[in-house]
Amino acid sequence: MYQIKQNKDYTMQECYVLFFALLPFLSVAQIRTWMGDHAYQLWQFAGVGMMLALLAMEFHRMRFDLFVFGYTIYAVEIFVVSCVNRGFSPGTLVVTVGAITVVMLIQARPNVVLRVLTGLIALLVPCNFISMLLSAHLSSDRFFLGGKNALSMFLIPAACLLLIFSLNRFGKFRVWEGSLAAMCFVCVFWGGSGTGIVTAGTALILLFVFLHFRPNIPLFLGVIALLYLLLTVFSEQLFSSSFWQSFVGMLDKDETLTSRTTIWEQVMKYFRASPSFGVGRGASISYVNAYGLRNTVYEAHNFVLEILLEGGIFAFAAYLLSFLSAICRLRMSDKKQRVIFLAIAAILINGLTESNNNHFFVIMLVAFANAYADGAPLFAKYRKNDGREKKKQYSPQPSQPLTQTTMCETSQFDCLDFSAN
C-alpha cells in the first residue's frame, strides 16, 4: 500500500500538510455531504493557507512562464467579473486562490505534488468502488465521488495521473498503479454515463496508440477543435444529420443529449450579451427540458462554452495562450509526456458535454504538462542540436525509500514517498 515515509529531520505536519490541503479541492461528494457546506468551505480555506505556506518555502524554485502568467490572468479575470455581477463570494475566492496556488506549487515541486495526488487517488478510488458495490445493492445512483457524470470527471484524469506517476517514478507501468487505473475505468463503465463511457473507451484506445506511435499534437488538437465547432457553431446541421441520430441512439440518449443542446443555446445567448468579459462564475441558466419543464443549471456542460460564459473572449484568449504554451512543449519521443498528452486529450473529449475545466484534476494535469514538458517553447524557432534531442529535465529516478539516515537534500517535501511496498 501507499505510505508516507518520514525523515527524522522533519515533522509529521510538514510531511502530511499537502495531503490534507489538496483533499478538499478534489470535489468528493460524500465527504462534503458528511461535513456540510460551511465546514467543508472552512477546510478549503485552511487548505489554501497550507498550500500558500508550502509555496512560500519553495518560492525560490518557482518558474514564472507564459503558462503561469496566462492562467493567473484567466482565473483573476473570472473572479473579478463574478464579483462585479453577483457580489463577493468566499467560495469563489477560495477556489480561485487555491487553483492559482496549486498551479504555482506544481511548477516548483511537480514530483512531490504528483506523489501526494497518487496517494489521494489510492485512498479515494477503492472507497468509491466499495460505495458502488453498496449502491448496486441499494439501487442508488449516488456514489462516494458523486453522480455518474462526476465519476468520469474524477476517475479518467485520476487513472492517467496514476500512469504518469508510475512512469515518472519507476520508468515503467507497475502492477499497483495499473490495477488502480483499471479500477478507475471499471467504475466509469459501471457508472453508466454515456459521455463517460465514450471518453473512457477513447482514452483506452488512445493509450494503446500513444504507447506504440508518436502522436501529432497539432493534428489531435485540430480534430478536437473541429468537434467543438460542430457541437457549438454548426450544431443545427449536425443535429439534423442521420449520423447524429445513430450516435445518440448508441448512447441511449435523446436528440438533445439530455437537454445539453438546449443549454448550449442559452449559453450562447448569455455570451452574445457580454462577449468580452462574460458573466462570471455561478450564472443561472434557465432552459426547457425534453419534458417541457423549465429547469435551471449553473454550468454550460461544455469545456469551451464554460470558459466563454464565465470570462468571455478575454479569459478564453488567456486560457488558450497558457494551454498551448504547455501542451505544444510536450515531447512525443518521451513516453511520460505522451501519456500526459493522452490525459489532456481525454479531458477535452469529456469536456464536449461536461464543464470539467474547473475540476482541480484538469487544472493540475495541464500544470503537470507545463512542468514536465521539455520541448521548444511556444513561438520559438526549432533548432537542431547536432542531431540529438534535448536532454530531459525530469528523468525518472529509481525508487530510494527514505530511512532515518537518509538526508532530504533538496527540499522539505522530499520526505514524501508514496512508493508501494
Coordinates of C-alpha atoms in Angstrom, one line a residue, residues 12-388:
M12 CA 4.9 14.8 10.5
Q13 CA 3.0 18.1 9.9
E14 CA 5.4 19.0 7.1
C15 CA 5.1 15.6 5.6
Y16 CA 1.2 15.4 5.6
V17 CA 0.2 19.0 5.2
L18 CA 0.0 18.9 1.4
F19 CA -2.1 15.7 1.5
F20 CA -4.8 17.3 3.7
A21 CA -4.5 20.7 1.9
L22 CA -5.4 19.2 -1.5
L23 CA -8.1 16.8 -0.4
P24 CA -11.0 19.3 0.0
F25 CA -10.4 20.6 -3.6
L26 CA -11.0 17.2 -5.3
S27 CA -14.8 17.5 -5.2
V28 CA -15.5 14.3 -3.2
A29 CA -19.3 14.5 -2.9
Q30 CA -19.7 12.2 0.1
I31 CA -17.1 14.0 2.2
R32 CA -18.8 17.3 1.5
T33 CA -22.2 15.8 2.5
W34 CA -20.8 14.4 5.8
M35 CA -19.1 17.7 6.7
G36 CA -21.7 20.2 5.5
D37 CA -21.1 23.1 3.2
H38 CA -19.8 25.5 5.9
A39 CA -17.3 23.2 7.5
Y40 CA -16.1 22.0 4.1
Q41 CA -15.5 25.6 2.9
L42 CA -13.5 26.3 6.1
W43 CA -11.4 23.2 5.3
Q44 CA -10.8 24.7 1.8
F45 CA -9.7 28.0 3.4
A46 CA -7.4 26.1 5.6
G47 CA -6.1 24.1 2.7
V48 CA -5.3 27.3 0.8
G49 CA -3.4 28.6 3.8
M50 CA -1.4 25.4 4.0
M51 CA -0.5 25.5 0.2
L52 CA 0.5 29.1 0.4
A53 CA 2.8 28.3 3.3
L54 CA 4.4 25.5 1.3
L55 CA 4.7 27.7 -1.7
A56 CA 6.5 30.3 0.3
M57 CA 9.1 27.7 1.4
E58 CA 9.6 26.6 -2.2
F59 CA 9.2 30.0 -3.8
H60 CA 12.9 30.1 -4.9
R61 CA 12.1 27.1 -7.1
M62 CA 9.1 28.8 -8.7
R63 CA 9.2 29.2 -12.5
F64 CA 7.2 32.1 -13.9
D65 CA 6.5 31.5 -17.5
L66 CA 3.8 32.0 -20.1
F67 CA 1.6 29.3 -18.7
V68 CA 1.6 30.6 -15.1
F69 CA 1.1 34.2 -16.3
G70 CA -1.8 33.2 -18.7
Y71 CA -3.6 31.0 -16.2
T72 CA -3.3 33.6 -13.4
I73 CA -4.8 36.3 -15.7
Y74 CA -7.6 33.9 -16.7
A75 CA -8.5 33.0 -13.1
V76 CA -8.3 36.5 -11.7
E77 CA -10.4 38.0 -14.6
I78 CA -13.2 35.5 -14.0
F79 CA -13.1 36.2 -10.2
V80 CA -13.4 40.0 -10.8
V81 CA -16.3 39.6 -13.3
S82 CA -18.1 37.3 -10.8
C83 CA -17.7 39.9 -8.0
V84 CA -19.0 42.6 -10.3
N85 CA -22.1 40.7 -11.5
R86 CA -23.0 38.7 -8.3
G87 CA -21.1 40.3 -5.5
F88 CA -18.2 38.9 -3.5
S89 CA -18.3 35.2 -2.8
P90 CA -15.9 33.5 -0.3
G91 CA -16.4 30.2 -2.2
T92 CA -15.3 31.7 -5.5
L93 CA -12.3 33.4 -3.8
V94 CA -11.0 30.2 -2.1
V95 CA -11.4 28.2 -5.3
T96 CA -9.6 30.8 -7.4
V97 CA -6.7 31.3 -5.0
G98 CA -6.5 27.5 -4.5
A99 CA -6.3 26.9 -8.2
I100 CA -3.6 29.6 -8.8
T101 CA -1.6 28.3 -5.8
V102 CA -1.6 24.7 -6.8
V103 CA -0.6 25.6 -10.3
M104 CA 2.4 27.5 -8.9
L105 CA 3.2 24.7 -6.5
I106 CA 3.3 22.2 -9.3
Q107 CA 5.8 24.4 -11.2
A108 CA 8.0 24.5 -8.1
R109 CA 7.8 20.8 -7.0
P110 CA 6.0 18.7 -9.6
N111 CA 7.3 15.3 -8.4
V112 CA 6.1 15.9 -4.8
V113 CA 2.6 17.1 -5.8
L114 CA 2.3 14.1 -8.1
R115 CA 3.2 11.7 -5.3
V116 CA 0.7 13.2 -3.0
L117 CA -2.1 13.1 -5.6
T118 CA -1.2 9.4 -6.2
G119 CA -1.6 8.7 -2.5
L120 CA -5.0 10.5 -2.5
I121 CA -6.2 8.6 -5.5
A122 CA -5.1 5.3 -4.0
L123 CA -7.3 6.2 -1.0
L124 CA -10.3 7.5 -2.8
V125 CA -10.7 5.1 -5.7
P126 CA -11.2 2.0 -3.6
C127 CA -13.6 3.9 -1.4
N128 CA -15.6 4.8 -4.5
F129 CA -15.5 1.2 -5.7
I130 CA -16.9 -0.1 -2.4
S131 CA -19.6 2.6 -2.5
M132 CA -20.6 1.4 -6.0
L133 CA -20.9 -2.2 -4.7
L134 CA -23.2 -0.9 -1.9
S135 CA -25.2 1.3 -4.3
A136 CA -25.9 -1.6 -6.6
H137 CA -27.4 -3.4 -3.6
L138 CA -29.4 -0.3 -2.5
S139 CA -30.4 0.6 -6.1
S140 CA -28.8 4.1 -5.8
D141 CA -27.0 6.1 -8.4
R142 CA -25.1 8.3 -5.9
F143 CA -21.6 7.1 -5.2
F144 CA -18.7 8.2 -2.9
L145 CA -17.3 10.6 -5.5
G146 CA -20.6 11.8 -6.8
G147 CA -23.1 11.0 -9.6
K148 CA -22.2 9.2 -12.8
N149 CA -21.1 12.4 -14.6
A150 CA -18.8 13.3 -11.7
L151 CA -17.2 9.9 -11.9
S152 CA -15.9 10.5 -15.4
M153 CA -14.5 13.9 -14.5
F154 CA -12.6 12.5 -11.5
L155 CA -11.7 8.9 -12.5
I156 CA -10.4 9.4 -16.0
P157 CA -7.8 12.1 -15.1
A158 CA -7.0 10.0 -11.9
A159 CA -6.2 6.9 -14.0
C160 CA -3.9 9.0 -16.2
L161 CA -2.2 10.5 -13.2
L162 CA -1.5 7.1 -11.8
L163 CA 0.2 6.0 -15.1
I164 CA 2.2 9.3 -15.2
F165 CA 3.4 8.7 -11.6
S166 CA 4.4 5.2 -12.4
L167 CA 6.4 6.3 -15.5
N168 CA 7.9 9.3 -13.7
R169 CA 8.9 7.4 -10.5
F170 CA 9.9 4.0 -11.9
G171 CA 10.2 4.4 -15.6
K172 CA 7.5 1.7 -16.4
F173 CA 3.9 0.8 -15.7
R174 CA 3.8 -1.1 -12.4
V175 CA 1.1 -3.6 -11.4
W176 CA -0.1 -1.5 -8.4
E177 CA -0.7 1.7 -10.4
G178 CA -2.1 -0.2 -13.3
S179 CA -4.6 -2.0 -11.1
L180 CA -5.8 1.2 -9.6
A181 CA -6.1 2.8 -13.1
A182 CA -8.1 -0.3 -14.3
M183 CA -10.4 0.2 -11.3
C184 CA -10.9 3.8 -12.3
F185 CA -12.1 2.7 -15.8
V186 CA -14.3 -0.1 -14.4
C187 CA -16.0 2.4 -12.2
V188 CA -16.6 4.8 -15.1
F189 CA -18.2 2.0 -17.2
W190 CA -20.2 0.7 -14.3
G191 CA -21.5 4.2 -13.5
G192 CA -23.3 4.2 -16.8
S193 CA -22.6 7.8 -18.0
G194 CA -22.8 7.8 -21.8
T195 CA -20.2 10.5 -22.1
G196 CA -18.0 8.9 -19.5
I197 CA -18.1 5.5 -21.4
V198 CA -17.2 7.1 -24.7
T199 CA -14.4 9.1 -23.1
A200 CA -13.1 6.1 -21.2
G201 CA -13.2 4.0 -24.3
T202 CA -11.5 6.7 -26.3
A203 CA -8.8 7.1 -23.6
L204 CA -8.0 3.3 -23.7
I205 CA -7.7 3.3 -27.5
L206 CA -5.5 6.4 -27.4
L207 CA -3.4 4.8 -24.7
F208 CA -2.7 1.8 -26.9
V209 CA -2.0 4.1 -29.9
F210 CA 0.2 6.6 -28.0
L211 CA 2.3 3.8 -26.4
H212 CA 3.2 2.5 -29.9
F213 CA 3.2 5.6 -32.0
R214 CA 4.2 9.2 -31.5
P215 CA 1.0 11.4 -31.9
N216 CA 1.0 14.6 -33.8
I217 CA -0.1 17.2 -31.3
P218 CA -1.4 19.8 -33.8
L219 CA -3.4 17.1 -35.6
F220 CA -5.1 15.8 -32.5
L221 CA -5.8 19.3 -31.2
G222 CA -7.2 20.2 -34.6
V223 CA -9.6 17.2 -34.6
I224 CA -10.8 18.0 -31.1
A225 CA -11.3 21.7 -32.0
L226 CA -13.4 20.6 -35.0
L227 CA -15.6 18.6 -32.7
Y228 CA -16.2 21.6 -30.5
L229 CA -17.0 23.7 -33.6
L230 CA -19.5 21.1 -34.8
L231 CA -21.3 21.0 -31.5
T232 CA -21.4 24.7 -30.9
V233 CA -21.2 26.7 -34.1
F234 CA -22.6 24.2 -36.7
S235 CA -25.0 22.4 -34.3
E236 CA -28.1 22.8 -36.5
Q237 CA -26.5 21.0 -39.4
L238 CA -25.0 18.3 -37.1
F239 CA -28.2 17.6 -35.2
S240 CA -30.3 17.1 -38.3
S241 CA -27.9 14.5 -39.8
S242 CA -28.5 10.7 -39.7
F243 CA -25.1 10.3 -38.1
W244 CA -26.2 12.3 -35.1
Q245 CA -29.4 10.1 -34.7
S246 CA -27.3 7.0 -34.8
F247 CA -24.8 8.4 -32.3
V248 CA -27.3 9.5 -29.7
G249 CA -29.1 6.2 -30.1
M250 CA -25.9 4.3 -29.3
L251 CA -25.5 6.4 -26.1
D252 CA -29.2 5.7 -25.2
K253 CA -29.9 9.4 -25.1
D254 CA -32.4 11.7 -26.8
E255 CA -31.5 14.1 -29.7
T256 CA -30.7 16.9 -27.2
L257 CA -28.1 14.8 -25.2
T258 CA -30.3 15.1 -22.1
S259 CA -31.1 18.8 -22.8
R260 CA -27.5 19.7 -23.3
T261 CA -28.0 21.2 -26.7
T262 CA -30.8 23.4 -25.3
I263 CA -28.5 24.5 -22.5
W264 CA -25.8 25.4 -25.1
E265 CA -28.3 27.6 -26.9
Q266 CA -29.0 29.6 -23.7
V267 CA -25.3 29.9 -23.0
M268 CA -24.7 31.4 -26.4
K269 CA -27.3 34.0 -25.7
Y270 CA -25.6 34.9 -22.4
F271 CA -22.3 35.1 -24.3
R272 CA -23.6 37.4 -27.0
A273 CA -24.9 39.7 -24.3
S274 CA -21.4 40.1 -22.8
P275 CA -18.9 38.7 -25.3
S276 CA -15.8 40.5 -24.0
F277 CA -15.7 39.5 -20.3
G278 CA -18.5 37.0 -19.8
V279 CA -20.9 36.9 -16.9
G280 CA -18.7 35.3 -14.2
R281 CA -19.0 32.1 -12.3
G282 CA -22.3 30.8 -10.9
A283 CA -24.6 32.2 -13.6
S284 CA -28.1 30.5 -13.6
I285 CA -29.0 29.1 -17.0
S286 CA -32.8 28.5 -17.4
Y287 CA -34.0 26.2 -20.1
V288 CA -36.9 23.9 -21.1
N289 CA -36.1 20.2 -20.9
A290 CA -37.3 17.4 -23.1
Y291 CA -40.5 17.0 -21.0
G292 CA -41.5 20.7 -21.4
L293 CA -40.5 21.6 -17.9
R294 CA -38.3 24.6 -17.1
N295 CA -35.1 23.8 -15.3
T296 CA -32.1 25.8 -14.0
V297 CA -28.4 24.7 -14.1
Y298 CA -25.3 26.6 -13.2
E299 CA -22.8 25.2 -15.7
A300 CA -22.6 25.2 -19.5
H301 CA -21.9 21.4 -19.9
N302 CA -19.1 22.2 -22.3
F303 CA -15.4 22.9 -21.7
V304 CA -15.1 25.8 -24.1
L305 CA -18.6 27.3 -23.6
E306 CA -18.0 27.3 -19.8
I307 CA -14.9 29.5 -20.3
L308 CA -16.7 31.8 -22.7
L309 CA -19.7 32.0 -20.3
E310 CA -17.5 32.8 -17.2
G311 CA -14.9 35.1 -18.7
G312 CA -15.7 35.9 -22.3
I313 CA -13.2 36.3 -25.1
F314 CA -10.6 37.8 -22.8
A315 CA -10.5 34.8 -20.4
F316 CA -10.7 32.4 -23.3
A317 CA -7.6 34.0 -25.0
A318 CA -5.7 34.0 -21.8
Y319 CA -6.5 30.3 -21.1
L320 CA -5.8 29.3 -24.7
L321 CA -2.4 31.0 -24.6
S322 CA -1.4 29.3 -21.3
F323 CA -2.8 25.9 -22.5
L324 CA -0.9 26.0 -25.8
S325 CA 2.3 27.2 -24.1
A326 CA 2.2 24.0 -22.0
I327 CA 0.9 21.4 -24.5
C328 CA 2.9 22.4 -27.5
R329 CA 6.2 21.9 -25.5
L330 CA 5.4 18.2 -24.8
R331 CA 8.0 16.0 -26.5
M332 CA 6.3 12.9 -28.0
S333 CA 9.5 10.9 -28.0
D334 CA 9.2 10.6 -24.2
K335 CA 6.6 8.1 -23.0
K336 CA 5.6 10.0 -19.9
Q337 CA 4.9 13.2 -21.9
R338 CA 2.9 11.1 -24.4
V339 CA 0.7 9.8 -21.5
I340 CA 0.3 13.4 -20.3
F341 CA -1.0 14.4 -23.7
L342 CA -3.3 11.4 -23.7
A343 CA -4.8 12.7 -20.4
I344 CA -5.2 16.2 -21.9
A345 CA -6.9 14.7 -25.0
A346 CA -9.2 12.6 -22.8
I347 CA -10.4 15.5 -20.7
L348 CA -11.0 17.6 -23.8
I349 CA -13.2 14.9 -25.2
N350 CA -15.0 14.6 -21.9
G351 CA -15.4 18.4 -22.0
L352 CA -17.6 18.2 -25.1
T353 CA -20.6 17.6 -22.8
E354 CA -19.2 18.4 -19.3
S355 CA -17.9 21.6 -17.7
N356 CA -14.8 19.9 -16.4
N357 CA -12.4 22.9 -16.9
N358 CA -12.8 24.0 -13.3
H359 CA -12.2 20.5 -11.9
F360 CA -8.9 20.5 -10.0
F361 CA -7.6 17.3 -11.6
V362 CA -8.0 19.0 -15.0
I363 CA -6.2 22.2 -13.8
M364 CA -3.4 20.1 -12.3
L365 CA -3.0 17.9 -15.4
V366 CA -2.3 21.0 -17.6
A367 CA 0.0 22.3 -14.9
F368 CA 1.9 19.0 -14.9
A369 CA 2.1 19.2 -18.7
N370 CA 3.9 22.5 -18.4
A371 CA 6.1 21.3 -15.5
Y372 CA 7.3 18.2 -17.3
A373 CA 7.4 19.4 -20.9
D374 CA 11.0 20.0 -22.1
G375 CA 10.4 20.7 -25.7
A376 CA 10.9 24.0 -27.6
P377 CA 9.0 26.9 -26.1
L378 CA 5.9 28.2 -27.8
F379 CA 6.7 30.6 -30.7
A380 CA 10.4 29.6 -30.5
K381 CA 12.1 28.5 -33.7
Y382 CA 13.0 24.9 -33.9
R383 CA 16.7 24.3 -33.6
K384 CA 18.6 21.1 -34.1
N385 CA 21.2 20.2 -31.5
D386 CA 23.7 18.3 -33.7
G387 CA 21.0 15.7 -34.5
R388 CA 20.5 14.9 -30.8

